[in-house]
mmCIF file of N, CA and C in Angstrom:
data_model
loop_
_atom_site.group_PDB
_atom_site.id
_atom_site.type_symbol
_atom_site.label_atom_id
_atom_site.label_comp_id
_atom_site.label_asym_id
_atom_site.label_seq_id
_atom_site.Cartn_x
_atom_site.Cartn_y
_atom_site.Cartn_z
ATOM 1 N N MET A 1 1.352 -1.148 -0.088
ATOM 2 C CA MET A 1 -0.604 0.038 -0.019
ATOM 3 C C MET A 1 1.209 1.507 -0.668
ATOM 4 N N GLU A 2 0.249 2.280 -0.608
ATOM 5 C CA GLU A 2 1.119 3.349 -1.000
ATOM 6 C C GLU A 2 1.160 4.220 0.165
ATOM 7 N N LYS A 3 2.226 5.440 0.834
ATOM 8 C CA LYS A 3 1.590 6.416 1.731
ATOM 9 C C LYS A 3 1.211 7.290 1.047
ATOM 10 N N ARG A 4 0.869 8.382 2.056
ATOM 11 C CA ARG A 4 -0.024 9.157 1.002
ATOM 12 C C ARG A 4 0.925 10.800 1.788
ATOM 13 N N CYS A 5 0.728 11.724 0.993
ATOM 14 C CA CYS A 5 1.218 12.807 1.708
ATOM 15 C C CYS A 5 0.644 13.192 1.398
ATOM 16 N N ILE A 6 0.385 14.252 3.065
ATOM 17 C CA ILE A 6 -0.829 15.598 2.849
ATOM 18 C C ILE A 6 -0.313 16.786 2.251
ATOM 19 N N SER A 7 0.746 16.868 2.169
ATOM 20 C CA SER A 7 0.782 17.632 1.341
ATOM 21 C C SER A 7 0.384 18.226 -0.720
ATOM 22 N N GLU A 8 -0.269 16.771 -1.071
ATOM 23 C CA GLU A 8 0.032 16.676 -2.221
ATOM 24 C C GLU A 8 -1.917 16.258 -2.613
ATOM 25 N N GLU A 9 -2.661 16.586 -1.029
ATOM 26 C CA GLU A 9 -4.061 16.000 -1.193
ATOM 27 C C GLU A 9 -4.580 17.428 -0.961
ATOM 28 N N LYS A 10 -6.065 17.438 -0.928
ATOM 29 C CA LYS A 10 -6.966 18.369 -0.360
ATOM 30 C C LYS A 10 -8.463 17.805 -0.020
ATOM 31 N N LEU A 11 -8.874 17.934 0.839
ATOM 32 C CA LEU A 11 -9.614 17.983 1.435
ATOM 33 C C LEU A 11 -10.604 18.190 0.694
ATOM 34 N N ALA A 12 -11.132 19.112 0.411
ATOM 35 C CA ALA A 12 -11.374 19.926 -0.589
ATOM 36 C C ALA A 12 -12.562 18.891 -1.534
ATOM 37 N N LEU A 13 -11.391 17.784 -1.483
ATOM 38 C CA LEU A 13 -11.615 17.329 -3.393
ATOM 39 C C LEU A 13 -11.978 15.685 -3.007
ATOM 40 N N THR A 14 -12.413 15.450 -1.166
ATOM 41 C CA THR A 14 -12.930 13.681 -0.777
ATOM 42 C C THR A 14 -14.475 13.618 -0.887
ATOM 43 N N GLY A 15 -14.785 12.640 -0.657
ATOM 44 C CA GLY A 15 -16.595 12.429 -0.884
ATOM 45 C C GLY A 15 -16.761 12.819 1.098
ATOM 46 N N PHE A 16 -15.857 12.849 1.540
ATOM 47 C CA PHE A 16 -16.223 12.817 2.935
ATOM 48 C C PHE A 16 -16.849 14.698 2.893
ATOM 49 N N ASN A 17 -16.042 15.375 2.183
ATOM 50 C CA ASN A 17 -16.097 16.957 2.014
ATOM 51 C C ASN A 17 -17.838 16.647 1.564
ATOM 52 N N TYR A 18 -17.417 16.204 0.673
ATOM 53 C CA TYR A 18 -18.864 16.018 -0.112
ATOM 54 C C TYR A 18 -20.335 16.162 0.154
ATOM 55 N N THR A 19 -20.566 14.887 1.417
ATOM 56 C CA THR A 19 -20.969 14.813 2.084
ATOM 57 C C THR A 19 -21.081 15.692 3.304
ATOM 58 N N LEU A 20 -20.477 15.980 3.556
ATOM 59 C CA LEU A 20 -19.918 16.980 4.727
ATOM 60 C C LEU A 20 -20.580 18.589 4.534
ATOM 61 N N SER A 21 -20.839 19.134 3.460
ATOM 62 C CA SER A 21 -21.285 19.857 2.802
ATOM 63 C C SER A 21 -22.832 20.112 2.448
ATOM 64 N N LEU A 22 -23.557 18.469 2.362
ATOM 65 C CA LEU A 22 -24.531 18.775 2.579
ATOM 66 C C LEU A 22 -25.531 18.269 3.391
ATOM 67 N N ILE A 23 -25.153 18.651 4.389
ATOM 68 C CA ILE A 23 -25.694 17.476 6.200
ATOM 69 C C ILE A 23 -25.171 18.392 6.124
ATOM 70 N N SER A 24 -24.052 19.453 6.748
ATOM 71 C CA SER A 24 -23.623 19.993 7.791
ATOM 72 C C SER A 24 -24.779 21.732 8.237
ATOM 73 N N GLY A 25 -24.977 21.852 9.288
ATOM 74 C CA GLY A 25 -25.737 22.825 9.630
ATOM 75 C C GLY A 25 -26.699 22.213 10.980
ATOM 76 N N LYS A 26 -27.033 23.171 11.593
ATOM 77 C CA LYS A 26 -27.399 22.446 13.422
ATOM 78 C C LYS A 26 -27.743 22.141 13.218
ATOM 79 N N TYR A 27 -28.921 21.869 12.260
ATOM 80 C CA TYR A 27 -30.638 20.858 12.218
ATOM 81 C C TYR A 27 -30.095 19.922 11.241
ATOM 82 N N LYS A 28 -29.906 19.900 9.949
ATOM 83 C CA LYS A 28 -29.892 19.574 9.056
ATOM 84 C C LYS A 28 -29.959 17.890 9.599
ATOM 85 N N MET A 29 -28.551 16.692 9.936
ATOM 86 C CA MET A 29 -29.028 15.730 10.316
ATOM 87 C C MET A 29 -30.174 15.540 11.373
ATOM 88 N N THR A 30 -30.704 16.481 12.313
ATOM 89 C CA THR A 30 -31.805 16.383 13.510
ATOM 90 C C THR A 30 -33.201 15.951 11.717
ATOM 91 N N ILE A 31 -33.082 16.962 11.379
ATOM 92 C CA ILE A 31 -34.297 16.719 9.749
ATOM 93 C C ILE A 31 -34.477 15.199 9.404
ATOM 94 N N LEU A 32 -33.616 14.780 8.887
ATOM 95 C CA LEU A 32 -32.813 13.675 8.464
ATOM 96 C C LEU A 32 -33.703 12.704 9.267
ATOM 97 N N TYR A 33 -32.873 12.518 10.176
ATOM 98 C CA TYR A 33 -33.317 11.479 11.596
ATOM 99 C C TYR A 33 -35.001 11.107 11.485
ATOM 100 N N THR A 34 -35.365 12.524 11.407
ATOM 101 C CA THR A 34 -36.500 12.939 11.969
ATOM 102 C C THR A 34 -37.659 12.167 10.822
ATOM 103 N N LEU A 35 -37.061 12.072 9.295
ATOM 104 C CA LEU A 35 -37.710 11.738 8.754
ATOM 105 C C LEU A 35 -37.812 10.744 8.218
ATOM 106 N N MET A 36 -36.632 9.821 8.549
ATOM 107 C CA MET A 36 -36.044 8.073 8.398
ATOM 108 C C MET A 36 -36.460 8.054 9.481
ATOM 109 N N GLU A 37 -37.449 8.232 10.525
ATOM 110 C CA GLU A 37 -37.963 7.901 12.193
ATOM 111 C C GLU A 37 -39.224 7.432 11.606
ATOM 112 N N PHE A 38 -39.959 9.179 11.151
ATOM 113 C CA PHE A 38 -41.064 8.919 10.798
ATOM 114 C C PHE A 38 -41.657 8.674 8.769
ATOM 115 N N GLY A 39 -41.227 8.661 8.327
ATOM 116 C CA GLY A 39 -41.308 8.304 7.336
ATOM 117 C C GLY A 39 -41.812 9.608 6.612
ATOM 118 N N VAL A 40 -43.037 10.208 6.319
ATOM 119 C CA VAL A 40 -43.598 11.457 5.810
ATOM 120 C C VAL A 40 -44.582 12.147 7.031
ATOM 121 N N VAL A 41 -43.520 13.036 6.793
ATOM 122 C CA VAL A 41 -44.069 13.975 7.770
ATOM 123 C C VAL A 41 -44.388 15.454 7.964
ATOM 124 N N ARG A 42 -45.688 16.308 8.494
ATOM 125 C CA ARG A 42 -45.367 17.376 7.825
ATOM 126 C C ARG A 42 -44.733 18.358 8.809
ATOM 127 N N PHE A 43 -44.991 19.591 8.464
ATOM 128 C CA PHE A 43 -44.148 20.821 8.863
ATOM 129 C C PHE A 43 -43.799 21.279 10.124
ATOM 130 N N ASN A 44 -45.083 21.438 10.500
ATOM 131 C CA ASN A 44 -45.514 21.938 12.326
ATOM 132 C C ASN A 44 -45.415 20.383 13.115
ATOM 133 N N GLU A 45 -45.284 19.283 12.434
ATOM 134 C CA GLU A 45 -44.790 17.751 13.355
ATOM 135 C C GLU A 45 -43.379 17.933 13.565
ATOM 136 N N MET A 46 -42.568 18.417 12.428
ATOM 137 C CA MET A 46 -41.454 18.746 12.986
ATOM 138 C C MET A 46 -40.799 19.041 13.421
ATOM 139 N N LYS A 47 -41.352 20.654 13.100
ATOM 140 C CA LYS A 47 -41.319 21.863 14.232
ATOM 141 C C LYS A 47 -42.068 21.153 15.752
ATOM 142 N N ARG A 48 -42.730 20.966 16.059
ATOM 143 C CA ARG A 48 -43.039 20.066 17.548
ATOM 144 C C ARG A 48 -41.962 18.647 18.238
ATOM 145 N N TYR A 49 -41.733 18.048 17.041
ATOM 146 C CA TYR A 49 -40.842 17.148 17.423
ATOM 147 C C TYR A 49 -38.837 17.767 17.858
ATOM 148 N N ILE A 50 -38.662 18.534 16.854
ATOM 149 C CA ILE A 50 -37.834 18.986 16.976
ATOM 150 C C ILE A 50 -37.582 20.250 18.606
ATOM 151 N N GLY A 51 -38.304 20.517 18.685
ATOM 152 C CA GLY A 51 -38.976 21.543 19.732
ATOM 153 C C GLY A 51 -38.136 22.940 19.480
ATOM 154 N N THR A 52 -36.065 22.421 19.759
ATOM 155 C CA THR A 52 -35.796 23.944 19.567
ATOM 156 C C THR A 52 -35.700 24.669 18.384
ATOM 157 N N ILE A 53 -36.518 24.551 16.809
ATOM 158 C CA ILE A 53 -35.820 24.799 16.330
ATOM 159 C C ILE A 53 -37.043 25.657 15.695
ATOM 160 N N SER A 54 -36.248 27.537 15.130
ATOM 161 C CA SER A 54 -37.871 28.381 14.829
ATOM 162 C C SER A 54 -38.263 28.241 13.665
ATOM 163 N N TYR A 55 -39.176 28.990 12.895
ATOM 164 C CA TYR A 55 -39.908 28.549 12.241
ATOM 165 C C TYR A 55 -39.319 28.696 10.996
ATOM 166 N N LYS A 56 -38.131 30.230 10.833
ATOM 167 C CA LYS A 56 -37.415 30.368 10.261
ATOM 168 C C LYS A 56 -36.752 29.230 9.456
ATOM 169 N N THR A 57 -35.223 28.269 10.680
ATOM 170 C CA THR A 57 -34.915 27.819 9.915
ATOM 171 C C THR A 57 -34.725 26.315 9.927
ATOM 172 N N LEU A 58 -36.131 25.991 10.250
ATOM 173 C CA LEU A 58 -36.531 24.802 9.471
ATOM 174 C C LEU A 58 -37.390 24.735 8.718
ATOM 175 N N SER A 59 -37.565 25.958 7.885
ATOM 176 C CA SER A 59 -38.165 26.129 6.395
ATOM 177 C C SER A 59 -36.662 26.237 5.494
ATOM 178 N N ALA A 60 -35.596 26.978 6.158
ATOM 179 C CA ALA A 60 -34.466 27.247 5.087
ATOM 180 C C ALA A 60 -34.103 25.681 5.139
ATOM 181 N N ALA A 61 -33.597 24.739 6.657
ATOM 182 C CA ALA A 61 -32.945 24.005 6.234
ATOM 183 C C ALA A 61 -33.804 22.888 5.269
ATOM 184 N N LEU A 62 -34.963 23.460 5.175
ATOM 185 C CA LEU A 62 -35.569 22.220 4.668
ATOM 186 C C LEU A 62 -35.331 22.419 2.744
ATOM 187 N N LYS A 63 -35.978 23.829 3.066
ATOM 188 C CA LYS A 63 -35.134 23.913 1.412
ATOM 189 C C LYS A 63 -33.885 23.652 0.377
ATOM 190 N N GLU A 64 -33.072 24.111 2.006
ATOM 191 C CA GLU A 64 -31.074 23.220 1.359
ATOM 192 C C GLU A 64 -31.597 21.572 0.950
ATOM 193 N N LEU A 65 -31.809 20.839 1.813
ATOM 194 C CA LEU A 65 -31.759 19.556 2.180
ATOM 195 C C LEU A 65 -33.202 19.257 0.457
ATOM 196 N N GLU A 66 -34.050 20.142 0.423
ATOM 197 C CA GLU A 66 -34.617 20.261 -0.310
ATOM 198 C C GLU A 66 -33.982 20.210 -2.046
ATOM 199 N N ALA A 67 -32.714 21.372 -1.749
ATOM 200 C CA ALA A 67 -32.183 21.786 -3.327
ATOM 201 C C ALA A 67 -31.205 20.806 -3.494
ATOM 202 N N ASP A 68 -30.624 19.881 -2.477
ATOM 203 C CA ASP A 68 -29.465 18.946 -3.194
ATOM 204 C C ASP A 68 -29.777 18.010 -2.534
ATOM 205 N N GLY A 69 -31.581 17.668 -2.872
ATOM 206 C CA GLY A 69 -31.634 16.528 -3.227
ATOM 207 C C GLY A 69 -32.156 15.338 -2.643
ATOM 208 N N LEU A 70 -31.983 15.407 -0.705
ATOM 209 C CA LEU A 70 -31.908 14.549 0.059
ATOM 210 C C LEU A 70 -33.647 14.338 0.620
ATOM 211 N N VAL A 71 -34.587 15.636 0.286
ATOM 212 C CA VAL A 71 -36.090 15.851 1.336
ATOM 213 C C VAL A 71 -36.757 16.039 -0.254
ATOM 214 N N HIS A 72 -38.033 15.220 -0.187
ATOM 215 C CA HIS A 72 -39.183 15.305 -1.394
ATOM 216 C C HIS A 72 -39.973 16.443 -0.318
ATOM 217 N N ARG A 73 -40.733 17.546 -0.780
ATOM 218 C CA ARG A 73 -41.740 18.260 -0.431
ATOM 219 C C ARG A 73 -42.496 17.992 -1.441
ATOM 220 N N GLU A 74 -43.766 17.396 -0.817
ATOM 221 C CA GLU A 74 -45.079 17.233 -1.836
ATOM 222 C C GLU A 74 -46.231 18.230 -1.141
ATOM 223 N N GLU A 75 -46.664 19.544 -1.521
ATOM 224 C CA GLU A 75 -47.922 20.384 -1.260
ATOM 225 C C GLU A 75 -49.469 19.634 -1.836
ATOM 226 N N TYR A 76 -50.328 20.160 -1.160
ATOM 227 C CA TYR A 76 -51.464 20.250 -1.892
ATOM 228 C C TYR A 76 -51.800 20.879 -1.807
ATOM 229 N N PRO A 77 -52.957 21.329 -2.810
ATOM 230 C CA PRO A 77 -53.789 22.373 -3.166
ATOM 231 C C PRO A 77 -55.440 22.631 -2.514
ATOM 232 N N GLN A 78 -55.032 22.761 -1.300
ATOM 233 C CA GLN A 78 -55.995 23.292 -0.039
ATOM 234 C C GLN A 78 -56.338 24.050 0.530
ATOM 235 N N ILE A 79 -57.163 24.053 1.655
ATOM 236 C CA ILE A 79 -56.727 25.180 2.642
ATOM 237 C C ILE A 79 -57.524 24.720 4.057
ATOM 238 N N PRO A 80 -56.879 24.745 5.058
ATOM 239 C CA PRO A 80 -55.292 25.443 4.732
ATOM 240 C C PRO A 80 -54.697 24.882 3.878
ATOM 241 N N PRO A 81 -53.071 25.159 3.617
ATOM 242 C CA PRO A 81 -52.411 24.011 3.146
ATOM 243 C C PRO A 81 -51.707 23.487 4.216
ATOM 244 N N LYS A 82 -51.475 22.282 3.097
ATOM 245 C CA LYS A 82 -50.874 21.293 2.985
ATOM 246 C C LYS A 82 -49.717 20.614 3.201
ATOM 247 N N VAL A 83 -48.657 20.525 3.459
ATOM 248 C CA VAL A 83 -46.825 19.930 3.146
ATOM 249 C C VAL A 83 -46.889 19.087 4.087
ATOM 250 N N GLU A 84 -46.006 18.561 2.708
ATOM 251 C CA GLU A 84 -46.092 16.986 3.645
ATOM 252 C C GLU A 84 -44.121 17.514 3.350
ATOM 253 N N TYR A 85 -43.220 16.476 4.050
ATOM 254 C CA TYR A 85 -42.138 15.931 3.712
ATOM 255 C C TYR A 85 -41.720 14.571 4.032
ATOM 256 N N SER A 86 -41.252 13.870 2.849
ATOM 257 C CA SER A 86 -40.077 12.644 3.014
ATOM 258 C C SER A 86 -38.893 12.414 2.971
ATOM 259 N N LEU A 87 -38.148 11.558 3.054
ATOM 260 C CA LEU A 87 -36.855 11.554 2.048
ATOM 261 C C LEU A 87 -36.608 11.459 1.028
ATOM 262 N N THR A 88 -35.599 11.856 0.011
ATOM 263 C CA THR A 88 -35.458 11.194 -1.518
ATOM 264 C C THR A 88 -35.033 9.581 -1.108
ATOM 265 N N GLU A 89 -35.174 9.404 -2.524
ATOM 266 C CA GLU A 89 -33.602 7.679 -2.446
ATOM 267 C C GLU A 89 -32.727 8.503 -2.707
ATOM 268 N N ARG A 90 -31.896 9.875 -2.625
ATOM 269 C CA ARG A 90 -30.753 9.807 -2.940
ATOM 270 C C ARG A 90 -30.807 9.988 -0.449
ATOM 271 N N GLY A 91 -32.010 10.789 -0.545
ATOM 272 C CA GLY A 91 -31.647 10.804 1.001
ATOM 273 C C GLY A 91 -32.259 9.331 1.775
ATOM 274 N N ARG A 92 -32.765 8.457 1.189
ATOM 275 C CA ARG A 92 -32.893 7.078 2.239
ATOM 276 C C ARG A 92 -31.069 6.731 1.919
ATOM 277 N N SER A 93 -30.577 6.602 1.160
ATOM 278 C CA SER A 93 -29.105 6.261 0.851
ATOM 279 C C SER A 93 -28.352 6.885 2.355
ATOM 280 N N LEU A 94 -29.007 7.939 3.086
ATOM 281 C CA LEU A 94 -28.032 8.312 3.788
ATOM 282 C C LEU A 94 -28.371 7.499 5.360
ATOM 283 N N ILE A 95 -29.822 6.507 5.304
ATOM 284 C CA ILE A 95 -30.277 5.754 6.614
ATOM 285 C C ILE A 95 -29.036 4.564 7.635
ATOM 286 N N PRO A 96 -28.262 4.215 6.020
ATOM 287 C CA PRO A 96 -26.898 3.437 7.256
ATOM 288 C C PRO A 96 -25.913 4.387 8.055
ATOM 289 N N ILE A 97 -25.726 5.663 7.005
ATOM 290 C CA ILE A 97 -24.984 6.295 8.230
ATOM 291 C C ILE A 97 -25.570 6.563 9.161
ATOM 292 N N LEU A 98 -26.643 7.277 9.374
ATOM 293 C CA LEU A 98 -27.614 7.371 9.953
ATOM 294 C C LEU A 98 -27.851 6.754 11.645
ATOM 295 N N ASP A 99 -28.607 5.088 10.872
ATOM 296 C CA ASP A 99 -27.973 3.776 11.959
ATOM 297 C C ASP A 99 -27.166 3.471 12.340
ATOM 298 N N GLY A 100 -26.026 3.768 11.745
ATOM 299 C CA GLY A 100 -24.293 3.364 12.825
ATOM 300 C C GLY A 100 -24.398 5.053 14.220
ATOM 301 N N MET A 101 -24.928 6.189 13.303
ATOM 302 C CA MET A 101 -24.797 7.035 14.870
ATOM 303 C C MET A 101 -25.236 6.659 15.463
ATOM 304 N N CYS A 102 -27.146 6.076 14.932
ATOM 305 C CA CYS A 102 -27.890 5.717 16.908
ATOM 306 C C CYS A 102 -26.944 4.723 17.530
ATOM 307 N N GLU A 103 -26.593 3.498 17.000
ATOM 308 C CA GLU A 103 -26.207 2.047 16.962
ATOM 309 C C GLU A 103 -25.114 3.104 17.996
ATOM 310 N N TRP A 104 -23.883 3.750 16.792
ATOM 311 C CA TRP A 104 -22.711 4.839 18.534
ATOM 312 C C TRP A 104 -23.378 5.249 20.079
ATOM 313 N N GLY A 105 -24.021 6.271 19.604
ATOM 314 C CA GLY A 105 -25.139 7.190 20.357
ATOM 315 C C GLY A 105 -25.599 6.300 21.534
ATOM 316 N N ASP A 106 -25.731 4.824 21.222
ATOM 317 C CA ASP A 106 -26.731 4.066 22.182
ATOM 318 C C ASP A 106 -25.604 3.340 22.770
ATOM 319 N N ALA A 107 -24.307 2.921 22.143
ATOM 320 C CA ALA A 107 -23.364 2.653 22.914
ATOM 321 C C ALA A 107 -22.338 3.116 24.061
ATOM 322 N N HIS A 108 -22.221 4.495 23.683
ATOM 323 C CA HIS A 108 -20.821 4.775 24.075
ATOM 324 C C HIS A 108 -21.895 5.976 25.036
ATOM 325 N N ARG A 109 -23.166 6.731 25.294
ATOM 326 C CA ARG A 109 -23.872 7.775 26.237
ATOM 327 C C ARG A 109 -23.208 6.600 28.118
ATOM 328 N N GLU A 110 -23.811 8.109 28.029
ATOM 329 C CA GLU A 110 -23.788 7.646 29.816
ATOM 330 C C GLU A 110 -24.570 7.234 30.214
ATOM 331 N N PRO A 111 -24.275 5.591 31.095
ATOM 332 C CA PRO A 111 -25.698 5.316 32.030
ATOM 333 C C PRO A 111 -26.882 6.249 32.922
ATOM 334 N N ALA A 112 -25.858 7.713 33.596
ATOM 335 C CA ALA A 112 -26.905 7.956 33.596
ATOM 336 C C ALA A 112 -27.770 9.175 32.733
ATOM 337 N N ALA A 113 -27.396 9.194 31.356
ATOM 338 C CA ALA A 113 -28.438 9.670 30.882
ATOM 339 C C ALA A 113 -29.765 8.272 30.035
ATOM 340 N N GLN A 114 -29.006 6.978 30.058
ATOM 341 C CA GLN A 114 -30.305 6.050 29.170
ATOM 342 C C GLN A 114 -30.976 6.398 30.256
ATOM 343 N N SER A 115 -30.213 5.923 31.746
ATOM 344 C CA SER A 115 -31.713 6.121 32.824
ATOM 345 C C SER A 115 -32.957 7.293 33.088
ATOM 346 N N LYS A 116 -31.690 8.320 33.073
ATOM 347 C CA LYS A 116 -33.498 9.807 32.948
ATOM 348 C C LYS A 116 -34.061 9.604 32.070
ATOM 349 N N GLU A 117 -33.710 8.718 30.667
ATOM 350 C CA GLU A 117 -34.815 8.687 29.836
ATOM 351 C C GLU A 117 -35.773 7.680 30.142
ATOM 352 N N LYS A 118 -35.762 6.411 31.165
ATOM 353 C CA LYS A 118 -36.875 5.486 31.069
ATOM 354 C C LYS A 118 -37.810 6.336 32.313
#
């Protein structure tokens, strides 16, 4: 195996950097996790579930995830307006990564944190 030299490499050209560019942001991973767990979710349901996110931030993050092809937005022509969000096929391809993060967290969080949830 050939040893790589850091001075000849660029982080910007890696798959890691590309993935991070799509999912970085304070709430993007939380939104993706929510859609992974619950499938189709309405905007206000997601807002209530996440809790700490503002309407403006949630809206902006969903628009970015939609533009990146990770989230699908379905708008129904009715009054009051109904909008549902779900993962696209591309977004669903992140599920193994999200599952891995869940498993890691379950295995490594402090026992005190686990007992508080029960």
